[in-house]
Amino acid sequence: MSDFSLKASVRNDLGKGASRRLRRANEQVPAVVYGGNKDAQSIAVEKTAFYKAIEDESFFSSVITLVIEGKEEQVVVRDLQRHPYKPLLTHADFLRVDATHEITMNVPLHVTGEEACVGIKDQDGELHVLANEVAISCLPKDLPDYLEIDISNAEVGTTLHLSDLILPAGVTSVDLSHGEDHDNAILSITKMKVRATEDDEDEGGESESGSDGEEDNSAE
């Protein structure tokens, strides 16, 4: 599990106008932290560290330490709101976590072994990734940055499902907890489709043209 820490301050000046003023100052991002049998608290997160953290994929599947005016809160990201066309964060939602209670998170799925994959390298297959994230449940201490599945030995015609994932200790699949009917496919390897090239199309056109010419000559 990655180690992320963000500094924040309590935000007493509330409302849309206050949030806009905060964003214009360009030093902090308005946010809220809630849950954990405590009242929701409006905060402002230090912008530079926040923007750097979200560049790391694992940030979104990690327990984050929020240092709010010297007091630490363990949280996870629940939502990020972004400007419709500018590369700006406009608001963030953080959920408090309890070390003794399981949390549900979506974590990234990484596919490994593609270069060595039998179906791709030797059988002219192509990979279709059907899920980029997997919903899991675990205690905060067991939260993985991502899950991996190795396709080195997978052949053409292979379809792998959630049940094919090897989950870390203490981690369960949310979908599989609802029964076998929820054992969704996460990737497949199929025979690569043969697509006509431009040269093939040109040759076809010339052949048809030549045939037309011969018919015209015979008609004369």
Coordinates of C-alpha atoms in Angstrom, one line a residue:
M1 CA 0.0 0.0 0.0
S2 CA 1.4 3.4 -1.0
D3 CA 2.0 6.1 1.5
F4 CA 0.3 9.4 0.7
S5 CA 0.0 12.4 3.0
L6 CA -1.7 15.7 2.3
K7 CA -1.9 18.9 4.4
A8 CA -5.2 20.7 4.8
S9 CA -6.8 23.5 6.7
V10 CA -10.3 23.9 8.1
R11 CA -12.6 25.9 5.7
N12 CA -15.0 28.2 7.5
D13 CA -15.8 30.5 4.6
L14 CA -18.3 28.3 2.8
G15 CA -20.5 28.4 -0.3
K16 CA -19.9 28.5 -4.0
G17 CA -18.5 32.0 -3.9
A18 CA -16.0 31.0 -1.2
S19 CA -14.9 28.0 -3.3
R20 CA -14.4 30.2 -6.3
R21 CA -12.2 32.6 -4.3
L22 CA -10.2 29.7 -3.0
R23 CA -9.6 28.4 -6.5
R24 CA -8.7 31.8 -7.8
A25 CA -6.0 32.1 -5.1
N26 CA -4.6 29.0 -6.8
E27 CA -3.0 27.6 -3.6
Q28 CA -5.6 25.2 -2.2
V29 CA -8.4 22.8 -3.4
P30 CA -11.8 23.0 -1.7
A31 CA -12.8 19.6 -0.2
V32 CA -14.9 17.8 2.3
V33 CA -14.1 14.9 4.6
Y34 CA -17.0 12.8 6.0
G35 CA -18.0 9.4 7.6
G36 CA -16.6 7.6 10.6
N37 CA -19.4 8.6 12.9
K38 CA -18.2 12.2 12.7
D39 CA -19.7 15.3 11.2
A40 CA -18.7 16.3 7.7
Q41 CA -15.9 18.9 7.7
S42 CA -15.1 21.4 5.0
I43 CA -11.4 21.7 4.3
A44 CA -8.9 23.1 1.9
V45 CA -6.1 20.9 0.6
E46 CA -2.7 22.1 -0.3
K47 CA -2.8 22.3 -4.1
T48 CA 0.8 21.4 -5.2
A49 CA 1.1 18.2 -3.2
F50 CA -2.5 17.2 -4.2
Y51 CA -1.9 17.6 -7.9
K52 CA 1.3 15.7 -7.7
A53 CA -0.4 12.8 -5.8
I54 CA -3.2 12.4 -8.4
E55 CA -0.6 11.7 -11.1
D56 CA 0.0 8.4 -9.3
E57 CA -2.6 5.7 -10.2
S58 CA -2.3 4.1 -6.8
F59 CA -3.4 7.3 -5.1
F60 CA -7.0 6.4 -5.9
S61 CA -6.8 3.0 -4.2
S62 CA -4.8 4.0 -1.2
V63 CA -5.5 5.0 2.4
I64 CA -4.4 8.7 2.6
T65 CA -3.3 10.6 5.7
L66 CA -5.0 14.0 5.8
V67 CA -3.2 16.3 8.2
I68 CA -5.8 18.9 9.1
E69 CA -4.2 21.7 11.1
G70 CA -1.9 19.1 12.8
K71 CA -4.5 16.4 13.4
E72 CA -4.4 13.3 11.2
E73 CA -7.3 11.6 9.6
Q74 CA -7.1 8.3 7.6
V75 CA -9.2 8.7 4.4
V76 CA -9.8 7.4 0.9
V77 CA -10.8 9.4 -2.1
R78 CA -14.5 9.1 -2.9
D79 CA -14.9 11.7 -5.7
L80 CA -12.9 14.3 -7.6
Q81 CA -14.7 17.1 -9.5
R82 CA -12.8 18.6 -12.4
H83 CA -13.2 21.8 -14.4
P84 CA -15.1 20.9 -17.7
Y85 CA -12.2 22.1 -19.9
K86 CA -9.3 23.3 -17.8
P87 CA -6.9 20.9 -16.1
L88 CA -8.1 21.9 -12.7
L89 CA -9.6 20.2 -9.6
T90 CA -12.7 22.0 -8.4
H91 CA -13.6 19.9 -5.4
A92 CA -12.7 16.6 -3.6
D93 CA -14.6 14.2 -1.4
F94 CA -12.7 12.1 1.2
L95 CA -14.2 9.3 3.3
R96 CA -12.8 8.6 6.7
V97 CA -11.8 5.0 7.3
D98 CA -11.6 2.9 10.4
A99 CA -8.8 0.4 10.8
T100 CA -11.3 -2.2 12.2
H101 CA -13.9 -1.9 9.5
E102 CA -13.7 -3.2 5.9
I103 CA -13.9 -0.7 3.1
T104 CA -15.1 -1.2 -0.5
M105 CA -12.9 0.2 -3.2
N106 CA -12.3 -0.1 -7.0
V107 CA -8.6 -0.9 -7.6
P108 CA -6.8 -1.0 -11.0
L109 CA -6.3 -4.2 -12.9
H110 CA -2.9 -4.7 -14.4
V111 CA -2.4 -7.3 -17.2
T112 CA 1.2 -8.8 -17.3
G113 CA 2.9 -11.2 -19.6
E114 CA 1.5 -9.8 -22.8
E115 CA 4.8 -9.9 -24.6
A116 CA 5.3 -13.6 -23.8
C117 CA 1.6 -14.5 -24.3
V118 CA 1.3 -17.7 -26.3
G119 CA -2.0 -16.7 -27.9
I120 CA -0.6 -13.3 -29.0
K121 CA 3.0 -14.2 -29.9
D122 CA 2.5 -17.6 -31.5
Q123 CA -1.2 -17.8 -32.5
D124 CA -1.9 -14.4 -34.0
G125 CA -4.3 -13.5 -31.3
E126 CA -5.3 -10.1 -29.9
L127 CA -6.0 -9.1 -26.3
H128 CA -9.3 -7.6 -25.3
V129 CA -9.3 -6.1 -21.8
L130 CA -12.9 -6.0 -20.5
A131 CA -12.3 -4.5 -17.1
N132 CA -9.8 -1.9 -16.0
E133 CA -10.9 -2.0 -12.3
V134 CA -12.1 -4.5 -9.8
A135 CA -14.3 -3.8 -6.9
I136 CA -12.8 -5.3 -3.7
S137 CA -13.5 -5.3 0.1
C138 CA -10.9 -5.5 2.8
L139 CA -9.5 -3.8 5.9
P140 CA -7.6 -0.6 5.2
K141 CA -4.3 -2.3 6.1
D142 CA -4.9 -4.9 3.4
L143 CA -5.8 -2.5 0.6
P144 CA -3.7 -3.2 -2.5
D145 CA -2.5 -0.6 -4.9
Y146 CA -3.7 -2.8 -7.8
L147 CA -4.4 -6.4 -8.8
E148 CA -2.4 -8.3 -11.4
I149 CA -3.3 -11.1 -13.8
D150 CA -0.6 -13.0 -15.9
I151 CA -1.5 -14.0 -19.4
S152 CA 1.9 -15.5 -20.4
N153 CA 0.4 -19.0 -21.0
A154 CA -3.0 -17.9 -22.3
E155 CA -4.0 -19.2 -25.8
V156 CA -6.4 -18.0 -28.4
G157 CA -9.9 -18.6 -27.3
T158 CA -9.1 -17.9 -23.6
T159 CA -11.5 -15.9 -21.5
L160 CA -10.4 -15.1 -17.9
H161 CA -12.9 -14.2 -15.2
L162 CA -12.9 -12.6 -11.8
S163 CA -12.5 -16.0 -10.2
D164 CA -9.1 -16.4 -12.1
L165 CA -7.6 -13.5 -10.1
I166 CA -5.3 -14.4 -7.2
L167 CA -6.4 -12.0 -4.5
P168 CA -4.1 -10.9 -1.7
A169 CA -4.8 -12.2 1.8
G170 CA -7.7 -10.4 3.4
V171 CA -9.1 -9.2 0.1
T172 CA -12.4 -10.4 -1.4
S173 CA -14.1 -9.6 -4.7
V174 CA -17.4 -7.7 -4.2
D175 CA -19.0 -9.2 -7.3
L176 CA -18.1 -12.8 -6.4
S177 CA -19.5 -12.3 -3.0
H178 CA -22.9 -12.1 -4.7
G179 CA -22.5 -15.6 -6.3
E180 CA -21.2 -17.4 -9.3
D181 CA -23.6 -15.5 -11.6
H182 CA -21.4 -12.4 -11.0
D183 CA -18.2 -14.0 -12.1
N184 CA -17.7 -11.4 -14.8
A185 CA -15.2 -11.8 -17.7
I186 CA -12.2 -9.5 -17.3
L187 CA -10.2 -10.2 -20.5
S188 CA -10.2 -12.5 -23.6
I189 CA -7.8 -13.4 -26.3
T190 CA -9.3 -13.9 -29.8
K191 CA -8.1 -14.7 -33.2
M192 CA -7.0 -11.5 -34.9
K193 CA -9.3 -10.4 -37.7
V194 CA -7.8 -10.2 -41.2
R195 CA -8.4 -6.8 -42.6
A196 CA -8.2 -6.0 -46.3
T197 CA -5.2 -3.8 -47.2
E198 CA -5.3 -0.9 -49.6
D199 CA -3.2 -2.9 -52.1
D200 CA -5.8 -5.7 -52.0
E201 CA -8.6 -3.2 -52.7
D202 CA -6.7 -1.6 -55.5
E203 CA -6.0 -4.9 -57.2
G204 CA -9.7 -5.8 -56.8
G205 CA -10.7 -2.5 -58.5
E206 CA -8.2 -3.1 -61.4
S207 CA -9.5 -6.6 -62.0
E208 CA -13.1 -5.4 -62.2
S209 CA -12.1 -2.6 -64.6
G210 CA -10.2 -5.1 -66.8
S211 CA -13.2 -7.4 -66.9
D212 CA -15.5 -4.6 -68.0
G213 CA -13.1 -3.7 -70.8
E214 CA -13.1 -7.2 -72.2
E215 CA -16.9 -7.4 -72.2
D216 CA -17.0 -4.1 -74.1
N217 CA -14.6 -5.4 -76.7
S218 CA -16.5 -8.6 -77.3
A219 CA -19.7 -6.6 -77.6
E220 CA -18.2 -4.6 -80.4

